[in-house]
């Protein structure tokens, strides 16, 4: 990259830049920066995905040339819509600052061409409330760089990156309903900062894990998009990028394997896979200085947008075919195909040829046991396993659809918030299928995100049922068929049953003393 030549007005210099990367932007700083951009470019339209608990509007900047305001205009343009968000965890501030810089450079600088073939939605400050709860020492691994940052959870005490299924946060409702459902972006990029392993990469990445969804968007991301972006980011921004993962020095040194995070769609990147779209997780290396993390995140996102600028139409085609394939699978294979609902992490077939990491020095401690201290040297470790694949441990038969009694209206309302199509019956329908008899309901002993997570055990029993006017019908031949399946299946490891949506009903029916019917009927044929 050549040296920066553009001379900006002071209102287009971010707080991070002005402070020599000692500070990060407040909510008002972000809004002032967006306002300054609006005054200088008519290619930016501003809307809000929702309002936080504390009353802060969550801004979404729509960048397009020519300018657009609505999803209908986006569809008419034929261009892919891409969504990039920062600050889901308000202590991880690189995404917020990078989004502001990229908006400036795309609208007024040397990246204007990025709007030729795509529409970009930027949400710089997703966790608006907690961003401003700044204090020193929030994230020790960042070594007070910047000096003060906000907190991880939102103002409801929720981790916004664990809320994709239960949707209890104000922010999640705004994201799902007013971005994912409304704008239907072809790709989501979620910008984070790691807080652990001393790997040797400036950025690590993960795709949207597809294991209950379609494979094609994942393959395109993993095999085509990410390799090119990694290469270009190194060439143009001098940033080394590698696969996301952790290892333990206590387990083995040098590391023989790294492991990723879970496949669950509670993580918003993973949910994109169930929506037949591309999802990318970006994790800046926490132990780098703030300005280095900024450069890495900027380079990664900029090169993703350069890639989609050239290949966006191809990505749209792959995603559209994945949606068609998911629907056709239901039509052709309902009652026959098996799909996973619970998974375990296993290694990919291909090992990492050279895994980049800081070296560790072994020594014998005073008890005569081998211990390690980290050196300042970066090494390459050959042939490291990458545990970022998920094999099904429990599978179940793919249904043609589901029926829910009218008493399950709260469940239906939740499905509709997710964008899943549900029809209220106007007359009778007779369905042949199965009911799941819950023989055991187990709640976790420890609370997670305010929930004692539920596991249901039992078995399916063949039944024929008649459903009446006012009951609800989920026809699985719909775009979000994979999300509907994963959300409604009783044995799913991240479905509504997991998040206690059915606990009250099942316990009232006496599940503690007898087998109780799960109140979602799974059908294979209907008349």
Coordinates of C-alpha atoms in Angstrom, one line a residue:
X1 CA 0.0 0.0 0.0
X2 CA 1.2 3.5 -0.8
X3 CA 1.5 6.2 1.9
X4 CA -1.7 8.0 2.9
X5 CA -2.2 11.0 0.7
X6 CA -5.7 12.3 1.5
X7 CA -5.8 15.3 3.8
X8 CA -8.9 14.9 6.0
X9 CA -10.8 17.6 7.9
X10 CA -10.4 17.2 11.6
X11 CA -14.0 15.9 12.1
X12 CA -13.0 12.9 9.9
X13 CA -10.2 11.8 12.2
X14 CA -11.3 9.2 14.7
X15 CA -10.8 9.4 18.4
X16 CA -8.3 6.4 18.2
X17 CA -6.3 8.3 15.6
X18 CA -6.4 11.6 17.4
X19 CA -5.3 10.1 20.7
X20 CA -2.4 8.2 19.1
X21 CA -4.3 5.0 19.8
X22 CA -4.6 5.6 23.5
X23 CA -8.4 6.0 23.5
X24 CA -11.4 4.6 21.7
X25 CA -14.6 6.3 20.6
X26 CA -17.7 6.9 22.8
X27 CA -21.2 6.5 21.4
X28 CA -21.5 10.2 20.9
X29 CA -18.1 10.2 19.1
X30 CA -19.3 7.5 16.7
X31 CA -22.5 9.4 16.0
X32 CA -20.6 12.7 15.4
X33 CA -18.3 10.9 13.0
X34 CA -21.2 9.5 11.0
X35 CA -22.9 12.9 10.9
X36 CA -19.7 14.4 9.5
X37 CA -19.6 11.8 6.8
X38 CA -23.2 12.4 5.9
X39 CA -22.5 16.1 5.4
X40 CA -19.7 15.2 2.9
X41 CA -21.3 12.3 1.0
X42 CA -24.8 11.6 -0.3
X43 CA -23.9 7.9 -0.7
X44 CA -24.5 7.2 3.0
X45 CA -28.0 6.7 4.4
X46 CA -28.4 6.2 8.1
X47 CA -31.0 3.9 9.7
X48 CA -31.3 2.3 13.1
X49 CA -31.7 -1.4 13.7
X50 CA -33.2 -0.9 17.1
X51 CA -32.9 0.9 20.5
X52 CA -30.9 -0.4 23.5
X53 CA -32.2 -0.8 27.0
X54 CA -30.7 2.5 27.9
X55 CA -32.4 4.2 25.0
X56 CA -29.4 4.5 22.6
X57 CA -30.3 4.0 18.9
X58 CA -28.1 1.4 17.2
X59 CA -26.8 3.0 13.9
X60 CA -26.5 1.2 10.6
X61 CA -24.8 3.0 7.8
X62 CA -26.0 2.0 4.3
X63 CA -23.3 2.7 1.7
X64 CA -24.3 2.4 -1.9
X65 CA -23.6 4.1 -5.3
X66 CA -26.1 5.2 -6.3
X67 CA -27.5 5.7 -2.9
X68 CA -30.4 3.5 -1.7
X69 CA -32.6 3.6 1.3
X70 CA -34.6 0.3 1.2
X71 CA -34.1 -3.4 0.8
X72 CA -36.4 -3.2 -2.2
X73 CA -34.0 -0.8 -3.9
X74 CA -31.2 -3.1 -3.0
X75 CA -32.9 -6.1 -4.7
X76 CA -33.7 -3.9 -7.8
X77 CA -30.0 -3.0 -8.1
X78 CA -29.0 -6.7 -8.4
X79 CA -26.0 -6.1 -6.1
X80 CA -25.2 -8.2 -3.1
X81 CA -25.8 -6.7 0.3
X82 CA -23.0 -7.2 2.8
X83 CA -23.2 -6.6 6.6
X84 CA -20.2 -5.8 8.8
X85 CA -20.5 -5.1 12.5
X86 CA -18.2 -4.1 15.3
X87 CA -18.4 -3.8 19.1
X88 CA -20.6 -6.8 19.8
X89 CA -18.4 -7.1 22.9
X90 CA -17.7 -3.5 24.0
X91 CA -14.2 -4.2 25.3
X92 CA -13.2 -5.4 21.8
X93 CA -13.1 -2.0 20.1
X94 CA -11.0 -2.6 16.9
X95 CA -14.1 -3.3 14.8
X96 CA -15.7 -0.1 15.8
X97 CA -12.7 2.1 14.9
X98 CA -12.0 0.2 11.7
X99 CA -15.6 0.4 10.5
X100 CA -15.4 4.2 10.9
X101 CA -12.1 4.4 9.0
X102 CA -13.4 2.2 6.2
X103 CA -16.6 4.2 5.8
X104 CA -14.5 7.3 5.4
X105 CA -12.1 5.7 2.9
X106 CA -14.9 4.2 0.9
X107 CA -17.0 7.3 0.7
X108 CA -14.3 9.9 0.3
X109 CA -10.9 8.2 -0.1
X110 CA -9.2 5.6 -2.2
X111 CA -11.8 2.8 -1.8
X112 CA -14.7 4.4 -3.7
X113 CA -14.6 1.5 -6.2
X114 CA -15.9 -0.9 -3.5
X115 CA -19.4 0.5 -4.0
X116 CA -19.4 -0.2 -7.8
X117 CA -20.7 -3.8 -7.3
X118 CA -22.0 -4.1 -3.8
X119 CA -24.1 -2.5 -1.0
X120 CA -22.4 -2.4 2.4
X121 CA -24.2 -2.1 5.7
X122 CA -21.9 -1.0 8.5
X123 CA -22.9 -1.2 12.2
X124 CA -19.9 0.2 14.0
X125 CA -21.2 0.2 17.6
X126 CA -23.6 -2.7 18.0
X127 CA -23.3 -2.9 21.9
X128 CA -24.1 0.8 22.3
X129 CA -24.7 0.9 26.1
X130 CA -21.7 -1.0 27.3
X131 CA -19.3 0.8 25.0
X132 CA -19.5 3.9 27.3
X133 CA -19.0 2.0 30.5
X134 CA -15.2 2.6 30.1
X135 CA -12.7 1.7 32.7
X136 CA -9.0 0.8 32.8
X137 CA -8.1 -2.9 33.2
X138 CA -11.2 -4.3 31.6
X139 CA -9.3 -6.7 29.4
X140 CA -5.9 -7.6 30.9
X141 CA -4.6 -9.4 27.8
X142 CA -4.9 -6.1 25.9
X143 CA -2.4 -4.5 28.4
X144 CA -4.3 -1.2 28.6
X145 CA -4.1 -0.6 24.9
X146 CA -6.3 1.4 24.6
X147 CA -6.2 2.6 28.3
X148 CA -10.0 2.3 28.9
X149 CA -12.6 0.2 27.2
X150 CA -16.2 -0.8 27.9
X151 CA -17.6 -4.2 29.1
X152 CA -18.4 -7.4 27.4
X153 CA -22.1 -7.8 28.2
X154 CA -24.9 -5.5 27.2
X155 CA -26.9 -3.5 29.7
X156 CA -29.2 -6.5 30.4
X157 CA -26.1 -8.5 31.5
X158 CA -26.3 -10.7 28.3
X159 CA -23.5 -11.8 26.0
X160 CA -24.8 -10.6 22.6
X161 CA -22.8 -13.4 20.9
X162 CA -24.7 -16.1 22.8
X163 CA -28.2 -14.8 22.1
X164 CA -28.8 -15.8 18.5
X165 CA -31.5 -18.4 19.3
X166 CA -33.1 -17.2 22.5
X167 CA -33.1 -13.5 21.3
X168 CA -33.5 -12.0 24.8
X169 CA -31.4 -8.9 24.0
X170 CA -32.8 -5.6 22.6
X171 CA -29.8 -5.7 20.2
X172 CA -30.3 -9.2 19.0
X173 CA -34.0 -8.5 18.1
X174 CA -32.8 -5.5 16.1
X175 CA -30.1 -7.4 14.3
X176 CA -32.2 -10.4 13.4
X177 CA -35.4 -8.6 12.5
X178 CA -34.1 -5.4 11.0
X179 CA -30.9 -6.6 9.3
X180 CA -30.9 -10.4 8.7
X181 CA -34.7 -10.6 7.9
X182 CA -35.2 -7.2 6.4
X183 CA -32.0 -6.8 4.3
X184 CA -31.1 -10.5 3.9
X185 CA -27.3 -9.9 3.5
X186 CA -25.3 -12.4 1.6
X187 CA -22.5 -12.1 4.1
X188 CA -22.0 -11.1 7.8
X189 CA -18.6 -10.3 9.2
X190 CA -18.4 -10.0 13.0
X191 CA -15.4 -8.2 14.4
X192 CA -13.9 -9.4 17.7
X193 CA -10.6 -9.5 19.7
X194 CA -9.3 -12.7 21.2
X195 CA -8.4 -12.9 24.9
X196 CA -6.2 -15.9 25.2
X197 CA -3.7 -18.0 23.2
X198 CA -0.4 -16.6 22.2
X199 CA -0.5 -17.6 18.6
X200 CA 1.5 -15.7 16.1
X201 CA -1.2 -14.2 13.9
X202 CA -2.4 -10.6 13.8
X203 CA -5.9 -11.9 12.9
X204 CA -7.5 -15.3 13.2
X205 CA -10.7 -16.3 11.4
X206 CA -13.5 -18.8 11.4
X207 CA -16.3 -19.4 8.9
X208 CA -19.9 -20.1 9.6
X209 CA -20.1 -23.7 10.7
X210 CA -22.6 -25.4 8.5
X211 CA -23.2 -28.8 10.1
X212 CA -27.0 -28.5 10.4
X213 CA -27.2 -26.4 7.2
X214 CA -26.0 -26.4 3.6
X215 CA -22.3 -27.0 2.8
X216 CA -21.8 -24.8 -0.3
X217 CA -21.5 -21.4 1.4
X218 CA -19.0 -22.8 3.9
X219 CA -16.9 -24.4 1.1
X220 CA -16.8 -21.1 -0.8
X221 CA -15.7 -19.3 2.3
X222 CA -13.1 -21.8 3.4
X223 CA -11.7 -22.9 0.1
X224 CA -11.9 -19.7 -2.0
X225 CA -12.7 -16.5 -0.2
X226 CA -10.4 -16.9 2.9
X227 CA -7.3 -18.1 1.2
X228 CA -7.3 -15.2 -1.2
X229 CA -8.1 -12.7 1.5
X230 CA -5.3 -14.1 3.7
X231 CA -2.8 -13.8 0.8
X232 CA -3.8 -10.2 -0.1
X233 CA -3.9 -8.9 3.5
X234 CA -0.3 -10.1 3.9
X235 CA 0.8 -8.5 0.7
X236 CA -1.0 -5.2 1.1
X237 CA -1.2 -4.7 4.9
X238 CA 1.7 -6.9 6.2
X239 CA -0.6 -8.8 8.5
X240 CA -0.3 -12.5 9.1
X241 CA -3.7 -14.2 9.3
X242 CA -4.5 -17.8 10.3
X243 CA -7.3 -20.1 11.5
X244 CA -9.1 -19.3 14.8
X245 CA -8.2 -21.7 17.6
X246 CA -6.8 -22.3 21.0
X247 CA -4.2 -24.7 22.4
X248 CA -2.9 -25.5 25.8
X249 CA 0.8 -25.5 26.6
X250 CA 0.0 -27.8 29.6
X251 CA -1.5 -30.4 27.2
X252 CA 1.4 -30.5 24.7
X253 CA 4.3 -28.4 23.5
X254 CA 4.8 -27.8 20.8
X255 CA 1.1 -27.9 20.1
X256 CA -0.2 -30.9 18.2
X257 CA -3.7 -29.4 17.7
X258 CA -5.8 -26.3 18.0
X259 CA -9.6 -26.2 18.7
X260 CA -12.2 -23.7 17.6
X261 CA -15.4 -22.5 19.3
X262 CA -18.7 -24.3 19.2
X263 CA -20.9 -24.8 16.2
X264 CA -24.0 -23.5 17.9
X265 CA -26.2 -20.9 16.1
X266 CA -26.4 -18.9 19.4
X267 CA -23.2 -17.4 17.8
X268 CA -24.4 -15.0 15.1
X269 CA -21.7 -16.0 12.6
X270 CA -22.8 -19.7 12.8
X271 CA -26.5 -18.8 12.4
X272 CA -25.6 -17.4 8.9
X273 CA -24.9 -21.0 7.9
X274 CA -28.4 -22.0 8.8
X275 CA -29.6 -19.0 6.7
X276 CA -27.8 -20.3 3.6
X277 CA -25.4 -17.3 3.8
X278 CA -21.7 -16.6 4.4
X279 CA -20.5 -15.8 7.9
X280 CA -17.0 -14.8 8.9
X281 CA -15.6 -14.3 12.4
X282 CA -12.6 -12.0 12.7
X283 CA -10.5 -12.1 15.9
X284 CA -7.7 -9.5 16.3
X285 CA -4.8 -10.7 18.5
X286 CA -5.4 -9.2 21.9
X287 CA -1.7 -9.1 22.9
X288 CA -0.7 -6.8 20.0
X289 CA -0.8 -3.0 20.6
X290 CA -4.1 -1.3 19.7
X291 CA -2.7 0.3 16.5
X292 CA -1.4 -3.1 15.3
X293 CA -4.8 -4.7 15.9
X294 CA -6.4 -1.8 14.0
X295 CA -4.1 -2.4 11.0
X296 CA -4.8 -6.1 11.0
X297 CA -8.6 -5.8 11.3
X298 CA -8.7 -3.0 8.7
X299 CA -6.6 -5.1 6.3
X300 CA -8.7 -8.2 6.8
X301 CA -12.0 -6.4 6.2
X302 CA -10.7 -4.3 3.3
X303 CA -9.5 -7.4 1.5
X304 CA -12.8 -9.2 2.2
X305 CA -14.6 -6.3 0.5
X306 CA -12.1 -6.3 -2.4
X307 CA -12.9 -10.0 -2.8
X308 CA -16.7 -9.5 -2.8
X309 CA -16.3 -6.5 -5.1
X310 CA -15.0 -9.0 -7.7
X311 CA -16.9 -12.1 -6.7
X312 CA -20.1 -10.9 -5.1
X313 CA -22.4 -12.1 -7.9
X314 CA -20.8 -15.6 -7.6
X315 CA -21.4 -15.6 -3.9
X316 CA -25.1 -14.6 -4.4
X317 CA -25.5 -17.5 -6.9
X318 CA -23.9 -20.0 -4.4
X319 CA -26.1 -18.8 -1.6
X320 CA -29.2 -18.9 -3.8
X321 CA -28.5 -22.4 -4.9
X322 CA -27.9 -23.5 -1.3
X323 CA -31.4 -22.2 -0.4
X324 CA -32.9 -24.1 -3.3
X325 CA -31.0 -27.2 -2.3
X326 CA -32.3 -27.0 1.3
X327 CA -35.9 -26.7 0.1
X328 CA -35.5 -29.4 -2.4
X329 CA -34.0 -31.7 0.2
X330 CA -37.2 -31.3 2.3
X331 CA -39.4 -32.0 -0.7
X332 CA -37.5 -35.0 -1.9
X333 CA -36.2 -36.6 1.3
X334 CA -38.6 -35.8 4.1
X335 CA -39.1 -38.9 6.1
X336 CA -36.0 -40.5 4.7
X337 CA -32.9 -38.3 5.3
X338 CA -31.2 -38.1 8.6
X339 CA -29.9 -34.8 9.9
X340 CA -27.6 -34.1 12.9
X341 CA -29.0 -32.3 16.0
X342 CA -26.1 -32.8 18.4
X343 CA -22.5 -32.7 17.4
X344 CA -18.9 -33.2 18.7
X345 CA -15.8 -31.4 17.6
X346 CA -13.3 -33.4 15.5
X347 CA -10.2 -32.6 13.4
X348 CA -10.4 -31.5 9.7
X349 CA -9.0 -34.0 7.3
X350 CA -6.2 -31.6 6.3
X351 CA -3.7 -30.5 8.9
X352 CA -2.3 -27.0 9.2
X353 CA 1.1 -27.3 7.4
X354 CA 2.8 -24.6 9.5
X355 CA 1.0 -23.1 12.5
X356 CA 2.4 -19.8 13.6
X357 CA 2.8 -19.3 17.3
X358 CA 5.0 -17.8 20.0
X359 CA 7.6 -20.2 21.3
X360 CA 7.8 -21.5 24.9
X361 CA 10.9 -22.2 26.9
X362 CA 10.8 -25.3 29.1
X363 CA 12.4 -25.4 32.6
X364 CA 12.2 -27.5 35.7
X365 CA 10.4 -25.7 38.6
X366 CA 11.4 -26.0 42.3
X367 CA 9.2 -29.2 42.5
X368 CA 11.2 -30.8 39.7
X369 CA 8.2 -30.6 37.3
X370 CA 8.5 -29.3 33.7
X371 CA 7.0 -25.9 33.2
X372 CA 7.0 -23.3 30.4
X373 CA 7.6 -19.6 30.0
X374 CA 6.7 -17.8 26.7
X375 CA 9.6 -16.4 24.7
X376 CA 9.5 -13.4 22.3
X377 CA 10.2 -15.6 19.3
X378 CA 7.6 -16.7 16.8
X379 CA 8.0 -20.1 15.3
X380 CA 6.2 -22.3 12.8
X381 CA 4.9 -25.7 14.1
X382 CA 4.4 -28.3 11.3
X383 CA 1.4 -30.5 10.9
X384 CA -1.0 -29.2 13.5
X385 CA -4.5 -30.7 13.7
X386 CA -7.3 -28.2 13.3
X387 CA -10.3 -29.3 15.4
X388 CA -12.9 -27.2 13.6
X389 CA -15.2 -29.9 12.1
X390 CA -18.3 -31.2 13.8
X391 CA -19.7 -34.7 13.4
X392 CA -23.2 -35.6 14.5
X393 CA -23.6 -37.6 17.6
X394 CA -27.4 -37.6 17.5
X395 CA -29.4 -37.5 14.2
X396 CA -33.0 -37.5 13.5
X397 CA -35.3 -37.8 10.5
X398 CA -35.9 -34.7 8.4
X399 CA -39.6 -33.9 8.5
X400 CA -41.8 -32.3 5.8
X401 CA -42.9 -29.9 8.5
X402 CA -44.2 -29.3 12.0
X403 CA -47.6 -28.6 13.6
X404 CA -48.0 -26.7 16.9
X405 CA -51.2 -26.3 18.9
X406 CA -52.7 -22.9 19.3
X407 CA -51.5 -22.9 23.0
X408 CA -47.9 -22.7 21.6
X409 CA -48.5 -19.2 20.3
X410 CA -45.5 -17.8 22.2
X411 CA -43.3 -20.3 20.4
X412 CA -44.8 -19.3 17.1
X413 CA -44.2 -15.6 17.8
X414 CA -40.5 -16.4 18.5
X415 CA -40.2 -18.4 15.2
X416 CA -41.6 -15.5 13.3
X417 CA -39.1 -13.1 14.9
X418 CA -36.4 -15.3 13.5
X419 CA -38.0 -15.0 10.1
X420 CA -39.4 -18.5 9.9
X421 CA -42.7 -18.7 8.1
X422 CA -45.6 -20.1 10.2
X423 CA -49.2 -20.4 8.9
X424 CA -52.2 -20.2 11.2
X425 CA -54.6 -22.9 10.0
X426 CA -58.0 -21.8 8.6
X427 CA -59.4 -25.4 8.6
X428 CA -58.5 -28.9 9.5
X429 CA -55.4 -30.8 8.4
X430 CA -54.7 -34.5 9.1
X431 CA -51.0 -35.3 9.4
X432 CA -49.0 -38.5 9.6
X433 CA -45.7 -38.4 11.5
X434 CA -44.1 -38.7 14.9
X435 CA -44.3 -37.3 18.4
X436 CA -41.3 -37.2 20.7
X437 CA -42.1 -38.7 24.0
X438 CA -39.9 -36.9 26.6
X439 CA -38.8 -39.5 29.1
X440 CA -36.3 -37.3 31.0
X441 CA -35.8 -33.5 31.3
X442 CA -32.4 -32.5 32.8
X443 CA -31.4 -29.0 33.7
X444 CA -27.8 -28.0 33.9
X445 CA -26.5 -27.4 37.4
X446 CA -24.8 -24.1 36.5
X447 CA -26.5 -21.1 35.0
X448 CA -25.4 -19.9 31.6
X449 CA -26.6 -16.6 30.2
X450 CA -29.4 -16.7 32.8
X451 CA -30.5 -20.2 31.9
X452 CA -30.2 -23.7 33.4
X453 CA -29.8 -25.3 30.0
X454 CA -32.2 -28.2 29.2
X455 CA -31.5 -31.6 27.7
X456 CA -34.4 -33.8 26.7
X457 CA -34.2 -37.5 26.4
X458 CA -36.8 -39.8 24.9
X459 CA -38.0 -41.5 21.7
X460 CA -40.2 -41.0 18.8
X461 CA -43.6 -42.7 18.4
X462 CA -45.5 -42.9 15.1
X463 CA -48.8 -41.0 15.2
X464 CA -51.5 -39.6 13.0
X465 CA -53.1 -36.3 14.2
X466 CA -55.8 -33.9 13.2
X467 CA -55.0 -30.2 13.6
X468 CA -57.8 -27.6 13.7
X469 CA -58.4 -24.0 12.9
X470 CA -56.2 -21.8 15.0
X471 CA -53.3 -24.3 15.2
X472 CA -50.0 -23.6 13.5
X473 CA -48.2 -25.1 10.6
X474 CA -44.6 -24.9 9.7
X475 CA -44.1 -26.0 6.1
X476 CA -40.4 -26.9 5.9
X477 CA -40.2 -26.1 2.2
X478 CA -39.1 -22.5 2.9
X479 CA -35.8 -20.5 2.8
X480 CA -35.1 -20.9 6.6
X481 CA -35.8 -24.6 6.7
X482 CA -32.5 -25.5 8.3
X483 CA -33.0 -22.9 11.0
X484 CA -36.5 -24.1 11.7
X485 CA -35.3 -27.7 12.0
X486 CA -32.4 -26.8 14.4
X487 CA -34.7 -24.5 16.4
X488 CA -37.6 -26.9 16.8
X489 CA -36.1 -30.4 17.2
X490 CA -36.4 -31.5 20.8
X491 CA -32.9 -33.1 20.9
X492 CA -31.1 -30.1 19.2
X493 CA -28.1 -29.0 21.2
X494 CA -29.0 -25.3 20.7
X495 CA -32.7 -25.2 20.0
X496 CA -35.6 -23.7 21.8
X497 CA -35.9 -26.7 24.1
X498 CA -32.2 -26.2 25.1
X499 CA -33.0 -22.6 26.1
X500 CA -36.0 -23.7 28.4
X501 CA -38.8 -22.5 26.1
X502 CA -40.7 -25.8 26.8
X503 CA -39.7 -26.4 30.4
X504 CA -42.7 -24.9 32.0
X505 CA -45.1 -26.8 29.8
X506 CA -43.4 -30.1 30.1
X507 CA -43.1 -29.9 33.9
X508 CA -46.8 -28.9 34.2
X509 CA -47.6 -32.1 32.3
X510 CA -45.7 -34.1 34.8
X511 CA -42.5 -34.9 33.0
X512 CA -40.7 -35.5 36.3
X513 CA -42.8 -38.7 36.9
X514 CA -43.9 -39.9 33.5
X515 CA -43.2 -39.6 29.7
X516 CA -44.7 -36.5 28.3
X517 CA -45.4 -35.6 24.6
X518 CA -43.2 -32.8 23.2
X519 CA -45.8 -30.2 21.9
X520 CA -44.4 -30.0 18.4
X521 CA -45.7 -32.6 16.0
X522 CA -43.3 -33.7 13.3
X523 CA -45.0 -34.7 10.1
X524 CA -44.1 -36.5 6.9
X525 CA -47.3 -36.3 5.0
X526 CA -50.4 -34.1 5.3
X527 CA -53.9 -33.9 3.8

